[in-house]
Short mmCIF file of C-alpha atoms in Angstrom, two decimals:
data_model
loop_
_atom_site.label_atom_id
_atom_site.label_comp_id
_atom_site.label_asym_id
_atom_site.label_seq_id
_atom_site.Cartn_x
_atom_site.Cartn_y
_atom_site.Cartn_z
CA MET A 269 -20.25 22.76 0.19
CA ALA A 270 -18.71 19.68 1.64
CA PRO A 271 -20.64 16.41 1.43
CA ALA A 272 -21.88 15.48 4.89
CA ILE A 273 -20.43 12.12 5.63
CA GLU A 274 -21.79 10.04 8.47
CA GLY A 275 -19.34 9.57 11.25
CA MET A 276 -16.79 11.80 9.59
CA VAL A 277 -15.11 14.27 11.84
CA PRO A 278 -12.25 16.55 10.98
CA ALA A 279 -9.39 14.32 11.87
CA ILE A 280 -7.33 16.44 14.17
CA GLU A 281 -7.91 18.78 17.07
CA SER A 282 -5.75 21.85 17.24
CA SER A 283 -2.61 21.93 19.30
CA GLU A 284 -0.62 24.86 20.62
CA GLY A 285 1.35 27.01 18.22
CA ASN A 286 0.06 28.03 14.83
CA ASN A 287 -2.32 25.57 13.31
CA LYS A 288 -2.41 25.11 9.63
CA MET A 289 -5.93 25.39 8.37
CA ASN A 290 -6.01 23.11 5.41
CA LYS A 291 -9.35 23.01 3.67
CA GLY A 292 -11.35 22.40 6.83
CA TYR A 293 -8.91 20.04 8.51
CA GLN A 294 -6.54 21.29 11.13
CA TYR A 295 -3.21 19.63 10.88
CA PRO A 296 -1.05 20.71 13.78
CA SER A 297 2.40 22.16 13.37
CA TRP A 298 5.09 20.95 15.67
CA LYS A 299 7.61 22.58 17.98
CA LYS A 300 10.36 20.30 16.75
CA LYS A 301 11.17 19.65 13.13
CA LEU A 302 9.85 16.14 12.72
CA ARG A 303 11.40 13.85 10.15
CA GLY A 304 9.88 10.65 8.85
CA LEU A 305 10.82 7.66 6.71
CA VAL A 306 8.43 5.43 4.80
CA VAL A 307 9.64 1.98 3.75
CA ASP A 308 7.12 0.42 1.38
CA ASN A 309 7.71 -1.53 -1.82
CA GLU A 310 4.32 -0.69 -3.32
CA GLU A 311 4.39 2.58 -5.24
CA LEU A 312 0.79 3.56 -4.63
CA CYS A 313 1.01 2.92 -0.89
CA ARG A 314 4.36 4.65 -0.70
CA ILE A 315 3.10 7.80 -2.42
CA VAL A 316 0.01 8.03 -0.25
CA GLU A 317 1.87 7.27 2.97
CA LYS A 318 4.49 9.90 2.21
CA GLY A 319 1.74 12.39 1.40
CA ILE A 320 -0.17 11.78 4.59
CA MET A 321 2.93 12.00 6.75
CA GLY A 322 3.62 15.33 5.03
CA LEU A 323 0.07 16.51 5.66
CA CYS A 324 0.63 15.80 9.33
CA GLY A 325 3.67 18.05 9.33
CA VAL A 326 6.43 15.48 9.04
CA GLU A 327 9.21 16.06 6.53
CA THR A 328 9.21 12.61 4.93
CA GLN A 329 11.39 10.50 2.70
CA ALA A 330 10.20 7.30 1.11
CA VAL A 331 12.18 4.26 0.00
CA GLU A 332 11.24 0.97 -1.61
CA THR A 333 13.33 -1.53 0.26
CA GLY A 334 14.71 -2.33 3.69
CA GLU A 335 18.21 -2.16 2.25
CA ALA A 336 17.64 1.38 0.99
CA ALA A 337 16.32 2.42 4.38
CA VAL A 338 19.31 0.95 6.18
CA GLU A 339 21.67 2.64 3.74
CA LEU A 340 20.04 6.01 4.39
CA ILE A 341 20.50 5.59 8.11
CA ALA A 342 24.05 4.36 7.70
CA SER A 343 24.79 7.54 5.76
CA GLY A 344 23.79 9.56 8.79
CA ALA A 345 20.13 10.40 8.21
CA THR A 346 18.04 10.53 11.33
CA PHE A 347 14.31 10.23 11.68
CA ASP A 348 11.76 10.74 14.41
CA ILE A 349 9.35 8.23 12.98
CA ILE A 350 9.88 5.27 10.66
CA VAL A 351 7.07 3.34 9.04
CA ILE A 352 7.88 -0.10 7.62
CA ASP A 353 5.65 -2.32 5.53
CA ARG A 354 5.35 -5.97 6.49
CA PHE A 355 6.20 -7.30 3.04
CA LEU A 356 9.40 -6.05 1.53
CA PRO A 357 11.08 -7.83 -1.39
CA SER A 358 14.38 -9.05 0.03
CA MET A 359 15.11 -7.80 3.54
CA THR A 360 11.75 -8.21 5.28
CA GLY A 361 9.96 -5.63 7.40
CA PRO A 362 10.94 -7.21 10.70
CA GLU A 363 14.52 -7.76 9.49
CA THR A 364 14.73 -4.09 8.57
CA ALA A 365 13.44 -3.02 11.97
CA ARG A 366 15.87 -5.33 13.72
CA LYS A 367 18.80 -3.99 11.72
CA MET A 368 17.83 -0.44 12.53
CA ARG A 369 17.70 -1.17 16.24
CA GLU A 370 21.08 -2.87 16.00
CA MET A 371 22.41 0.28 14.37
CA GLY A 372 21.27 2.24 17.39
CA VAL A 373 18.14 3.78 15.91
CA GLU A 374 15.93 4.92 18.74
CA SER A 375 13.20 6.49 16.63
CA LYS A 376 9.62 5.42 16.81
CA ILE A 377 9.24 2.48 14.41
CA ILE A 378 5.80 1.40 13.24
CA GLY A 379 5.18 -1.85 11.40
CA LEU A 380 2.44 -1.61 8.75
CA PHE A 381 0.37 -4.40 7.29
CA ALA A 382 -2.46 -4.70 4.78
CA LEU A 383 -3.74 -8.09 5.89
CA TYR A 384 -3.20 -9.55 9.30
CA PHE A 385 -1.35 -12.84 9.35
CA GLU A 386 -0.84 -14.99 12.41
CA GLY A 387 2.58 -14.41 13.91
CA ASP A 388 3.29 -11.18 12.02
CA GLU A 389 2.76 -8.95 14.99
CA GLU A 390 4.96 -11.06 17.26
CA GLU A 391 7.71 -11.11 14.68
CA PHE A 392 7.61 -7.35 14.22
CA VAL A 393 7.45 -6.64 17.92
CA ALA A 394 10.32 -9.04 18.62
CA ALA A 395 12.30 -7.11 16.02
CA GLY A 396 11.83 -3.96 18.08
CA VAL A 397 8.98 -1.98 16.58
CA ASP A 398 6.93 0.26 18.84
CA ASP A 399 3.62 -0.43 17.20
CA PHE A 400 1.91 -2.52 14.55
CA LYS A 401 -0.77 -0.87 12.47
CA GLU A 402 -3.14 -1.74 9.68
CA LYS A 403 -2.96 0.27 6.46
CA PRO A 404 -3.86 2.87 5.50
CA LEU A 405 -1.65 5.19 7.46
CA SER A 406 -4.11 7.59 9.04
CA PRO A 407 -3.81 10.98 10.74
CA ASN A 408 -6.16 9.61 13.39
CA TRP A 409 -3.46 7.48 14.97
CA LEU A 410 -0.45 9.26 13.51
CA VAL A 411 -1.08 12.68 15.01
CA PRO A 412 -1.40 11.58 18.66
CA MET A 413 1.84 9.67 18.17
CA LEU A 414 3.54 12.74 16.73
CA ARG A 415 2.22 14.88 19.58
CA GLU A 416 4.01 12.59 22.02
CA LEU A 417 7.21 12.81 20.02
CA ASP A 418 6.97 16.56 19.92
CA ASN A 419 6.93 16.91 23.69
CA MET B 184 -23.53 31.28 -13.90
CA ASP B 185 -26.47 29.03 -13.29
CA GLY B 186 -24.86 26.19 -15.24
CA VAL B 187 -21.80 26.24 -13.01
CA VAL B 188 -23.85 26.11 -9.84
CA GLN B 189 -25.78 23.16 -11.26
CA LEU B 190 -22.59 21.34 -12.12
CA GLN B 191 -21.09 21.97 -8.73
CA LYS B 192 -24.21 20.72 -7.01
CA GLN B 193 -24.17 17.64 -9.21
CA LEU B 194 -20.54 17.05 -8.29
CA VAL B 195 -21.13 17.44 -4.57
CA ASP B 196 -24.16 15.15 -4.67
CA TYR B 197 -22.37 12.53 -6.69
CA THR B 198 -19.37 12.54 -4.40
CA ALA B 199 -21.63 12.25 -1.36
CA SER B 200 -23.41 9.27 -2.90
CA LEU B 201 -20.13 7.42 -3.34
CA PHE B 202 -19.50 7.73 0.36
CA HIS B 203 -23.03 6.85 1.36
CA GLU B 204 -23.04 3.77 -0.81
CA GLY B 205 -19.78 2.62 0.70
CA PHE B 206 -17.71 2.81 -2.47
CA LEU B 207 -15.32 5.24 -0.86
CA ASP B 208 -14.30 5.88 2.71
CA GLU B 209 -12.51 8.54 4.72
CA GLN B 210 -9.19 7.69 3.12
CA PHE B 211 -10.39 9.23 -0.13
CA ASN B 212 -10.87 12.51 1.73
CA GLN B 213 -7.25 12.32 2.81
CA LEU B 214 -6.24 12.07 -0.83
CA GLN B 215 -8.25 15.17 -1.64
CA GLN B 216 -6.44 16.99 1.17
CA LEU B 217 -3.18 16.16 -0.55
CA GLN B 218 -4.25 17.92 -3.73
CA ASP B 219 -3.38 21.58 -4.01
CA GLU B 220 -1.87 24.15 -6.38
CA SER B 221 1.53 22.48 -6.25
CA ASN B 222 -0.07 19.09 -6.78
CA PRO B 223 -3.21 19.78 -8.80
CA ASP B 224 -3.69 16.30 -10.25
CA PHE B 225 -2.76 14.26 -7.24
CA VAL B 226 -6.05 12.40 -6.87
CA VAL B 227 -6.35 11.50 -10.54
CA GLU B 228 -2.73 10.34 -10.63
CA VAL B 229 -3.04 8.20 -7.56
CA VAL B 230 -6.34 6.71 -8.68
CA SER B 231 -4.86 5.95 -12.11
CA LEU B 232 -2.08 4.08 -10.39
CA PHE B 233 -4.72 2.16 -8.49
CA PHE B 234 -6.44 1.21 -11.76
CA GLU B 235 -3.15 -0.01 -13.24
CA ASP B 236 -2.16 -1.95 -10.16
CA SER B 237 -5.56 -3.54 -9.74
CA GLU B 238 -5.89 -4.62 -13.33
CA ARG B 239 -2.49 -6.21 -13.23
CA LEU B 240 -3.22 -7.98 -9.94
CA LEU B 241 -6.65 -9.21 -11.01
CA ASN B 242 -5.08 -10.59 -14.16
CA GLU B 243 -2.34 -12.34 -12.22
CA LEU B 244 -4.87 -13.75 -9.81
CA GLY B 245 -6.86 -15.23 -12.66
CA LYS B 246 -3.77 -16.89 -14.10
CA THR B 247 -2.57 -18.20 -10.77
CA LEU B 248 -5.93 -19.73 -9.93
CA GLU B 249 -6.13 -21.46 -13.29
CA GLN B 250 -2.99 -23.46 -12.70
CA LYS B 251 -3.29 -27.20 -12.13
CA THR B 252 -1.62 -26.80 -8.78
CA VAL B 253 -2.58 -23.48 -7.33
CA ASP B 254 0.20 -21.60 -5.60
CA PHE B 255 -1.78 -20.16 -2.71
CA LYS B 256 1.20 -18.25 -1.42
CA LYS B 257 1.17 -16.33 -4.67
CA VAL B 258 -2.57 -15.76 -4.46
CA ASP B 259 -2.07 -14.51 -0.91
CA ALA B 260 0.64 -12.09 -1.97
CA HIS B 261 -1.50 -10.64 -4.77
CA VAL B 262 -4.54 -10.25 -2.53
CA HIS B 263 -2.36 -8.61 0.07
CA GLN B 264 -1.14 -6.09 -2.49
CA LEU B 265 -4.65 -5.44 -3.72
CA LYS B 266 -5.88 -4.82 -0.20
CA GLY B 267 -2.98 -2.45 0.38
CA SER B 268 -3.69 -0.36 -2.67
CA SER B 269 -7.46 -0.32 -2.32
CA SER B 270 -7.13 0.77 1.31
CA SER B 271 -4.68 3.49 0.29
CA ILE B 272 -7.22 5.21 -1.92
CA GLY B 273 -10.27 4.40 0.17
CA ALA B 274 -11.92 1.91 -2.17
CA GLN B 275 -13.84 0.41 0.73
CA ARG B 276 -15.86 -2.31 -0.95
CA VAL B 277 -12.89 -3.73 -2.81
CA GLN B 278 -10.90 -3.65 0.39
CA LYS B 279 -13.55 -5.62 2.28
CA LEU B 280 -13.72 -8.28 -0.40
CA CYS B 281 -9.98 -8.76 -0.15
CA ILE B 282 -10.43 -9.84 3.42
CA ALA B 283 -12.96 -12.50 2.40
CA PHE B 284 -10.65 -13.49 -0.42
CA ARG B 285 -7.79 -14.00 1.96
CA ASN B 286 -9.90 -16.31 4.10
CA CYS B 287 -10.49 -18.55 1.09
CA CYS B 288 -6.75 -18.61 0.52
CA GLU B 289 -6.14 -19.73 4.06
CA GLU B 290 -8.53 -22.60 3.51
CA LEU B 291 -6.72 -23.50 0.27
CA ASN B 292 -10.11 -23.36 -1.39
CA THR B 293 -9.72 -22.84 -5.16
CA GLU B 294 -13.46 -22.75 -5.84
CA GLY B 295 -13.93 -20.20 -3.09
CA CYS B 296 -11.04 -18.13 -4.38
CA LEU B 297 -12.42 -18.10 -7.91
CA LYS B 298 -15.74 -16.91 -6.57
CA CYS B 299 -14.00 -14.20 -4.55
CA LEU B 300 -12.06 -13.15 -7.62
CA GLN B 301 -15.29 -12.71 -9.56
CA GLN B 302 -16.71 -10.58 -6.79
CA VAL B 303 -13.61 -8.42 -6.51
CA LYS B 304 -13.51 -7.94 -10.28
CA HIS B 305 -17.12 -6.85 -10.20
CA GLU B 306 -16.65 -4.41 -7.33
CA TYR B 307 -13.51 -3.10 -8.92
CA SER B 308 -15.25 -2.33 -12.20
CA LEU B 309 -18.04 -0.60 -10.30
CA VAL B 310 -15.72 1.68 -8.35
CA LYS B 311 -13.64 2.32 -11.46
CA ASN B 312 -16.75 3.46 -13.25
CA LYS B 313 -17.79 5.66 -10.36
CA LEU B 314 -14.40 7.32 -10.07
CA GLU B 315 -14.18 7.92 -13.81
CA THR B 316 -17.59 9.56 -13.68
CA LEU B 317 -16.47 11.65 -10.74
CA PHE B 318 -13.41 12.89 -12.59
CA LYS B 319 -15.50 13.66 -15.65
CA LEU B 320 -17.87 15.75 -13.55
CA GLU B 321 -14.89 17.58 -12.05
CA GLN B 322 -13.54 18.34 -15.50
CA GLN B 323 -16.88 19.63 -16.67
CA THR B 324 -17.21 21.82 -13.60
CA ILE B 325 -13.77 23.30 -14.11
CA ALA B 326 -14.35 23.77 -17.85
CA ALA B 327 -17.52 25.70 -17.06
CA GLY B 328 -15.49 28.04 -14.90
CA GLY B 329 -16.33 26.51 -11.57
CA SER B 330 -14.00 25.11 -8.94
CA ILE B 331 -14.05 21.74 -7.30
CA PRO B 332 -15.80 22.09 -3.95
CA THR B 333 -13.40 21.10 -1.21
CA LEU B 334 -14.15 19.70 2.21
#
């Protein structure tokens, strides 16, 4: 049935509680209701990132700009995990992260990049992100992160 | 009945070949996971977006590199976007070429960049062809009364 792909393993191991069997993958369900926010100006990336967060059991919203993300948070929305792209049109990724921290956001914030540029990581980390990851957003590193948040 | 089985086998084999030949990577599997009854055309829609984005970017890259004074920052930004989208759908070969492309940008090497552009264009048209064939096979399988084998 499924094509055998070298090195391919079902991405996630099961966790306690009911596991959702989704076409051969096991995406865990969480004790808490996890909420996520994707901040990415590129439509394709945004759609896929939102989808994958959803697959991993996170109720996710997606916005195109740092400003929109900040506005959401200012209006009272809270998130467990926020993913921010490095290149945003006006307010940059790091600026967005910094603003969020200033607003008192304590959620896990992950900076995302497509290509690694010298100094990007430092800038993002200085702005207060918890981690800096290369696209694409993958269940392989997302799920262990979520597991921690769920405990 | 026999025809359907044949088609399904053809589809599975073709899909497997795309992975083995490095055209697609694990990310493409993630996209397939996101397709279900509530989202039956997800993969085709996302891949179509990828085609649109890529064609636009490759066009822009050509124009930018033809300028008397090449704006490498612009080239960088386009390549970054292209890497982001190709990684989002799992177009592995295109993604890898973007990395090489970026290196030429860093060196402010117009000749090198033009060469990279040619290579990316070539790989892009290959993967576009492959994906279009894949979708055609899926349509034929469904039309014959079969279902798309899932992972």
